[in-house]
Short mmCIF file of C-alpha atoms in Angstrom, two decimals:
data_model
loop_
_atom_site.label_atom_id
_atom_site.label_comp_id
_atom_site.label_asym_id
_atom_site.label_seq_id
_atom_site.Cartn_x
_atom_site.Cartn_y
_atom_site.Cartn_z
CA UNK U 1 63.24 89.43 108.84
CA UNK U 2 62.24 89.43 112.63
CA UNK U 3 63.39 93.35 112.93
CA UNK U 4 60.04 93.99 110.38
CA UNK U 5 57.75 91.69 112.30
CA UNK U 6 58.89 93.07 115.74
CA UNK U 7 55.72 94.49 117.28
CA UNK U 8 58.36 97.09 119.45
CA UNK U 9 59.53 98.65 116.69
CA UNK U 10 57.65 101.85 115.55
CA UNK U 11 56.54 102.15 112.43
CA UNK U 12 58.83 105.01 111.67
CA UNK U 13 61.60 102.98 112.23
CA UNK U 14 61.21 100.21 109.84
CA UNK U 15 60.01 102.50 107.14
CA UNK U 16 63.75 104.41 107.57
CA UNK U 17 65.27 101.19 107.40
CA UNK U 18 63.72 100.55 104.00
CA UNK U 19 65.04 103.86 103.01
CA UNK U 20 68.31 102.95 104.21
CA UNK U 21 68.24 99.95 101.72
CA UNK U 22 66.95 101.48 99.11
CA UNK U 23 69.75 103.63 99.25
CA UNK U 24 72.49 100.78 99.73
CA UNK U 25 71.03 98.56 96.92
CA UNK U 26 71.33 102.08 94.74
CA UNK U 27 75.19 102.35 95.74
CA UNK U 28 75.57 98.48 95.37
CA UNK U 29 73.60 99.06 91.44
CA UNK U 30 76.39 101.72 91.62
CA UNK U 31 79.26 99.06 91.80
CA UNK U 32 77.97 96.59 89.33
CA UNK U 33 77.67 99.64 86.69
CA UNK U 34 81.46 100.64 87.09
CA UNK U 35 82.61 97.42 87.39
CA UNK U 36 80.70 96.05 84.00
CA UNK U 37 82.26 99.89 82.29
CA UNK U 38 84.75 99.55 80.51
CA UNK U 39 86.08 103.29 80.26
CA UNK U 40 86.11 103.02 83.84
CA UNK U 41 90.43 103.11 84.42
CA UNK U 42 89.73 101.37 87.88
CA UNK U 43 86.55 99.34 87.59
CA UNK U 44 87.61 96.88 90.69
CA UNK U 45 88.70 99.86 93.41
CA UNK U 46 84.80 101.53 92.26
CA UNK U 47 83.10 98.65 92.27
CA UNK U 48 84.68 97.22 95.90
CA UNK U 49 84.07 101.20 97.49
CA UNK U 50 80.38 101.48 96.02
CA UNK U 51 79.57 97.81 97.05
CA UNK U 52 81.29 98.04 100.36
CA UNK U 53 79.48 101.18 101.18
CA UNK U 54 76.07 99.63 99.65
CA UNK U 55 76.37 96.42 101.49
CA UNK U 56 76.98 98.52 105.17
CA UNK U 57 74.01 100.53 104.76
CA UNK U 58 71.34 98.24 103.54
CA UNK U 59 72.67 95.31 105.89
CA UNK U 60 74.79 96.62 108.22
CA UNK U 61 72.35 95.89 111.11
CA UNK U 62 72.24 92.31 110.22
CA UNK U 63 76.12 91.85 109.83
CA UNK U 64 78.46 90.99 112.64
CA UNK U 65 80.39 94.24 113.73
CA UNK U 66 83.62 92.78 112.59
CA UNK U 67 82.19 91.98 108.99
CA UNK U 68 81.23 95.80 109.03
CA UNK U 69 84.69 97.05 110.22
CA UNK U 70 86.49 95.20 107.02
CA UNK U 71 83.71 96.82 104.84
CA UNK U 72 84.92 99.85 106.12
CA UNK U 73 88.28 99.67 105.94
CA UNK U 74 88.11 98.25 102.71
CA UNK U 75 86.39 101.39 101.50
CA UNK U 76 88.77 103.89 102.91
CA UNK U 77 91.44 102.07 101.18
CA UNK U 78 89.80 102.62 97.92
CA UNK U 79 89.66 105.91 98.40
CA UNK U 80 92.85 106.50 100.36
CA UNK U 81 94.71 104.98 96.99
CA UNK U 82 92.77 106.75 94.78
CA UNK U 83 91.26 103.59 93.30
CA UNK U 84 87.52 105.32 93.11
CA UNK U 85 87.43 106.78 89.28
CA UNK U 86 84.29 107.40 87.34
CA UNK U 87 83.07 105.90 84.33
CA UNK U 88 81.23 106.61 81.18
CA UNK U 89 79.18 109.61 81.23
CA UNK U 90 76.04 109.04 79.78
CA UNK U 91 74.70 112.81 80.67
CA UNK U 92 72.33 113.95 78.14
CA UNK U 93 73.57 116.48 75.62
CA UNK U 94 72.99 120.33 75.21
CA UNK U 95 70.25 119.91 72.48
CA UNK U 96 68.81 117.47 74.71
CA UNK U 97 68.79 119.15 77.60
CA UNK U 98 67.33 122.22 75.93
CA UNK U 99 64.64 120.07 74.27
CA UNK U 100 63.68 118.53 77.31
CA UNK U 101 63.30 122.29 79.37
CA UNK U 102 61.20 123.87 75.70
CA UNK U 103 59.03 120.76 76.93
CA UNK U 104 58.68 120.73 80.43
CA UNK U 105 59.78 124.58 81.73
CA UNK U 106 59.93 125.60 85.03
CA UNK U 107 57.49 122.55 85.94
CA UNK U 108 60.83 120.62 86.43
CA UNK U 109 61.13 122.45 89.90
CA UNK U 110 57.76 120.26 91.18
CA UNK U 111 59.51 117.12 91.45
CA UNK U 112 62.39 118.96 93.94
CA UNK U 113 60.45 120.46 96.03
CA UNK U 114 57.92 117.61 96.56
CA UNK U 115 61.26 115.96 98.46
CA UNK U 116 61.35 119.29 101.28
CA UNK U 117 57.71 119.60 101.13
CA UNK U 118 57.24 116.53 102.18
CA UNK U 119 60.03 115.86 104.91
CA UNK U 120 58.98 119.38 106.48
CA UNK U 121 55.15 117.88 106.57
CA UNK U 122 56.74 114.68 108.19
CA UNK U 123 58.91 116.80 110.42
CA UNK U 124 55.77 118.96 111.31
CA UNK U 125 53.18 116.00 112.40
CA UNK U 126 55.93 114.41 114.28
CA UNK U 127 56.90 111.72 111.86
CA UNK U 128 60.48 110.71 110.33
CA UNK U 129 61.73 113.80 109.10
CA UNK U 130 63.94 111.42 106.92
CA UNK U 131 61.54 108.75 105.70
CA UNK U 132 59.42 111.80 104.29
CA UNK U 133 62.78 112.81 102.26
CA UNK U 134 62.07 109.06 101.15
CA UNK U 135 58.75 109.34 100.22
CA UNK U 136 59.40 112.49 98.67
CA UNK U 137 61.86 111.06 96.65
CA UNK U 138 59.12 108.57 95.48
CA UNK U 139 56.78 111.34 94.88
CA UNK U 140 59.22 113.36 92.82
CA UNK U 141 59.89 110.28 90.53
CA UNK U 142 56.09 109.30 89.87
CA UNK U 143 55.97 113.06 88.90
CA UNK U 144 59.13 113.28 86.59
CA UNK U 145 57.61 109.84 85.35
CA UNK U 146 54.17 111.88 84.21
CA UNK U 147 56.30 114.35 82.49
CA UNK U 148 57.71 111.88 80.00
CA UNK U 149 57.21 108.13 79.81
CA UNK U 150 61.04 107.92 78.85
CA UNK U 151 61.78 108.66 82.52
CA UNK U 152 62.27 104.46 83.28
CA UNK U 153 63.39 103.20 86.42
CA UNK U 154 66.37 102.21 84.43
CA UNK U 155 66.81 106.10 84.10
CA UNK U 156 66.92 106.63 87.30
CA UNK U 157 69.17 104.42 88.83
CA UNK U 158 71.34 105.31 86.12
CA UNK U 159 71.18 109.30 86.56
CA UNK U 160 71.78 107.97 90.54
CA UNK U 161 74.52 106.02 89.88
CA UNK U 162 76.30 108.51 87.25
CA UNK U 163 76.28 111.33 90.38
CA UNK U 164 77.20 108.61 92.46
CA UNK U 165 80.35 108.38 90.17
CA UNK U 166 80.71 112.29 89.72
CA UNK U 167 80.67 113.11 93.60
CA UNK U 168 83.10 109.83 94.61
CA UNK U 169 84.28 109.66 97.88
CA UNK U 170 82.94 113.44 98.94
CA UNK U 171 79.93 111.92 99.52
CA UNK U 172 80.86 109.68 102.07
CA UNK U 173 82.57 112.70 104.30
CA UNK U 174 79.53 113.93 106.19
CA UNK U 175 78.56 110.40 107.29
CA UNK U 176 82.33 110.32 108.81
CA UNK U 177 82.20 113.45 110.09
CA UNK U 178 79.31 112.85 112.01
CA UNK U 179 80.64 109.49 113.22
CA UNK U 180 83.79 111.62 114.54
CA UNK U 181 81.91 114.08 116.15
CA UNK U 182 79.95 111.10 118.07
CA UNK U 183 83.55 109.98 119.15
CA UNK U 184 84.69 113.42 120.11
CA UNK U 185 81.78 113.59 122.51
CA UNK U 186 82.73 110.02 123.99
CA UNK U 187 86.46 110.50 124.39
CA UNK U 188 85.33 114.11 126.54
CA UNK U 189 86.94 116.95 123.82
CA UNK U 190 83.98 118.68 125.49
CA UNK U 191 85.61 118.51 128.81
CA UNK U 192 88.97 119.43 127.33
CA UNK U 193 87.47 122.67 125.48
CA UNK U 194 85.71 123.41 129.26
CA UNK U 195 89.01 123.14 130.56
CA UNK U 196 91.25 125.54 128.27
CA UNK U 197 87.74 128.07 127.79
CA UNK U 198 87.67 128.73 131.55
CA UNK U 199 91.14 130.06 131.24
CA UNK U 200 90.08 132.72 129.36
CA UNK U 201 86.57 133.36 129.56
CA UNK U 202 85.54 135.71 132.76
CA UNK U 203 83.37 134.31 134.94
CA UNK U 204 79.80 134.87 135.25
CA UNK U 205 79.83 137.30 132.02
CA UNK U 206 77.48 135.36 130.47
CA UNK U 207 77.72 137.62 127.37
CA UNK U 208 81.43 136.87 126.65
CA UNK U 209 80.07 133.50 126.73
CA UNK U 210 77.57 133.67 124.13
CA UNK U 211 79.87 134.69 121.87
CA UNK U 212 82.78 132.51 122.34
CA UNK U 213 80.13 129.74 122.34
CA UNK U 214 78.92 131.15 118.72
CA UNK U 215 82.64 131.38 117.79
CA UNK U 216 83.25 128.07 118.98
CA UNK U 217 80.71 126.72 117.14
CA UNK U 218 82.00 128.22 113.49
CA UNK U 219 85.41 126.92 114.18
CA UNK U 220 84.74 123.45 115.38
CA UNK U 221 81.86 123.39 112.38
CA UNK U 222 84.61 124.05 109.74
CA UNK U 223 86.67 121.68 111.49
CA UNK U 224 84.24 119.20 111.57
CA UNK U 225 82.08 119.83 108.34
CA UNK U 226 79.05 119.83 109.84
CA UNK U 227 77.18 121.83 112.60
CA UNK U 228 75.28 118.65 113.95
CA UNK U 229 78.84 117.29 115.00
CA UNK U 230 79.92 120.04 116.43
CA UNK U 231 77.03 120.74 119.06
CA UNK U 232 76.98 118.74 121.08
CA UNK U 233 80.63 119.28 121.82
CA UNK U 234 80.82 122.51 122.16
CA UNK U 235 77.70 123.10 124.01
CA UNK U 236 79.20 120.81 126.52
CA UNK U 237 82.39 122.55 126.68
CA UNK U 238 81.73 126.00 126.46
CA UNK U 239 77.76 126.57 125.67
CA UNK U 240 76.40 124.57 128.96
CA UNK U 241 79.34 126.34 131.74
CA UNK U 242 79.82 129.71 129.95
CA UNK U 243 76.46 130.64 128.93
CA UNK U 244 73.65 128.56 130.14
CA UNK U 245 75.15 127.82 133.64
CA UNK U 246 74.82 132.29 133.91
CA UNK U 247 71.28 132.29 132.90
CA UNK U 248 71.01 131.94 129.10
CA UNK U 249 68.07 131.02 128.07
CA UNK U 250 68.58 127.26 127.04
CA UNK U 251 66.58 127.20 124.00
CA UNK U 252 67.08 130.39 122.36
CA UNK U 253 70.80 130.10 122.88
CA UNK U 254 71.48 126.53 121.67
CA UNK U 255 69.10 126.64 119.16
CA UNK U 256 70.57 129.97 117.74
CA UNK U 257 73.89 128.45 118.53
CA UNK U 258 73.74 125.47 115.91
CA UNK U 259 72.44 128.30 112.89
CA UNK U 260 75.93 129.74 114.12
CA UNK U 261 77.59 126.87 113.18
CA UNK U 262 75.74 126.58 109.72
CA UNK U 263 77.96 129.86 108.72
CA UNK U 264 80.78 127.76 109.27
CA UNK U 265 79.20 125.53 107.01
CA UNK U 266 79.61 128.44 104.34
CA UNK U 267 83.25 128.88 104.79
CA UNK U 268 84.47 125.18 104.91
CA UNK U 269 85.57 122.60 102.21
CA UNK U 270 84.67 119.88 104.88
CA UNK U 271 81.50 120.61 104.42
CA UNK U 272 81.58 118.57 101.37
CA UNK U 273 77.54 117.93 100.55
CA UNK U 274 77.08 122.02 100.40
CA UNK U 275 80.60 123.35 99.44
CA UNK U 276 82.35 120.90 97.30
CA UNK U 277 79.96 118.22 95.53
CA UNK U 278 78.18 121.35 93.82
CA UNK U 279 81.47 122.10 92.85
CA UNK U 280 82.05 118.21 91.16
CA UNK U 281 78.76 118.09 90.14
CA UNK U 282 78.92 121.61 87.91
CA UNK U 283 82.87 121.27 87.31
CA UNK U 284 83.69 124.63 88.22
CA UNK U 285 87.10 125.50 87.46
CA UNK U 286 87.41 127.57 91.05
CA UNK U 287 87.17 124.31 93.49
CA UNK U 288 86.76 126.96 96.13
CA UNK U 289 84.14 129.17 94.15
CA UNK U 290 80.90 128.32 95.88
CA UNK U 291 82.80 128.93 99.30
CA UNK U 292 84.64 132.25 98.16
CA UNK U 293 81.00 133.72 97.12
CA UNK U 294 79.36 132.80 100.73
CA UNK U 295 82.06 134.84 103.01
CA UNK U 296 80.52 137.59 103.75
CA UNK U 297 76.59 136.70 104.30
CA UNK U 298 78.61 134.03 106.89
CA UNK U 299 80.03 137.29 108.34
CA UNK U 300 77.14 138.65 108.45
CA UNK U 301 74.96 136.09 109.95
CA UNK U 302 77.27 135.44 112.77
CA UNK U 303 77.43 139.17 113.54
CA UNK U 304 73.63 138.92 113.49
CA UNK U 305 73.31 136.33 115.50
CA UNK U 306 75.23 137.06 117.89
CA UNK U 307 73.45 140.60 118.98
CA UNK U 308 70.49 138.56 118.79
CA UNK U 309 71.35 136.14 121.35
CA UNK U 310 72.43 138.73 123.45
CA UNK U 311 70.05 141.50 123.00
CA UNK U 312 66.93 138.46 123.88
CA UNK U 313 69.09 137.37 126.32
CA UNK U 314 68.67 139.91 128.58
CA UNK U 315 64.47 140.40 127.42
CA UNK U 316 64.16 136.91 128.58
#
């Protein structure tokens, strides 16, 4: 393809594009699996949300915009109808499990971390952040591969598509969260928020700002699902005329600002990736457990946080 021959294009960005297959043609592996299982109760609504979904992020920059919308569409109807079911579960058993830690012990923790280790080195030497998450991944597998030879790559994309199947459509809700927040910047929410803020906020108290602008950012995060979304909105509609625009320093504040919205992350079921796949993934009988036991360290970050902006606020 022209887009890998294309002397313009960094490095970085066609190795993330190969990630970005690699993950599609595992979702699309996904499809074929539940649509050839035969426990599977809705083998065609899987297989067309996994493949749609596989086929958009492997290709999608090679496929007409219109081709992409249908994909899309057809995927949210899948899930909308509840068509998205999963299959057989070929999960290992207890003795098996059990034999396989008596073998390998807390070594199985080497593999996992490889995957931050090495997309905080990437992150650190100015490199993809995400394509070393990808060549973690690769690292983690060559590993778990040295720890038994039964570890094919048949075992993997198996183990990947059977979480696939276990998550369902939660997976797909930070991607469309982000997306939204994208569009809330672009229709001008942030403008809106500006506009009902300054009837409250005083003017030129630039500490009452800080902390509306770390409130603001815990609401619109469990709104949204994700702090990344929520940002850039908020910074323009509160953070940038209530705060910064008095003399806030600019990168303590915003930076401190999105770990604000992380403890909305805590208290959210949008958040699906942290608060509600764990939940699928263990079947916990509480579907609001893992959110129930993060309350209070959320109430006490935010507290935290807030005297910190403040108090270095006024050293700066």
């Amino acid at each position: 393809m022209a887009f890998f021959t294309d002397p313009e294009i960094t490095v970085m960005t066609k190795l993330l594009e190969i990630v970005y297959i690699s993950i599609g043609l595992i979702c699309i592996y996904t499809a074929f699996k539940n649509l050839n299982d035969k426990q599977n109760p809705s083998p065609i609504g899987t297989a067309v949300f996994w493949g749609s979904i596989g086929v958009v992020i492997a290709f999608g920059r090679w496929i007409p915009d219109m081709i992409n919308g249908l994909l899309v569409m057809a995927m949210s109807a899948m899930a909308i109808f509840r068509l998205v079911k999963g299959g057989s579960d070929n999960s290992p058993s207890a003795e098996e499990t059990h034999a396989n830690f008596e073998k390998t012990g807390l070594k199985i923790f080497i593999p996992a971390l490889s995957i931050g280790v090495f997309s905080l080195i990437f992150a650190l030497i100015g490199w993809n952040a995400l394509v070393g998450t990808g060549f973690g991944v690769i690292v983690a597998i060559v590993i778990m591969f040295l720890f038994s030879r039964k570890n094919t790559p048949k075992v993997f994309l198996d183990d990947a598509a059977r979480f696939l199947s276990i998550v369902g459509p939660t997976s797909m809700l930070p991607l469309l969260l982000a997306v939204l927040g994208s569009i809330f910047t672009l229709a001008g929410v942030g403008d809106i928020i500006a506009d009902i803020a300054g009837r409250f906020i005083p003017q030129g108290n630039v500490n009452i700002g800080i902390i509306v602008y770390a409130l603001g950012m815990v609401l619109f995060t469990m709104i949204m699902g994700n702090a990344y979304a929520a940002i850039t909105v908020m910074t323009v509609g509160i953070g940038a005329p209530f705060a910064l625009n008095y003399g806030a320093d600019p990168v303590l504040t915003v930076m401190v600002a999105l770990t604000c919205g992380y403890c909305g992350t805590l208290l959210t079921p949008m958040a699906a990736n942290f608060n509600i796949v764990p939940v699928a993934i263990l079947d916990m009988k509480d579907k609001m457990g893992v959110i129930k036991n993060q309350v209070l360290p959320a109430i006490f970050m935010i507290v935290f946080q807030i005297m910190y902006m403040i108090i270095l606020n006024k050293a700066v």
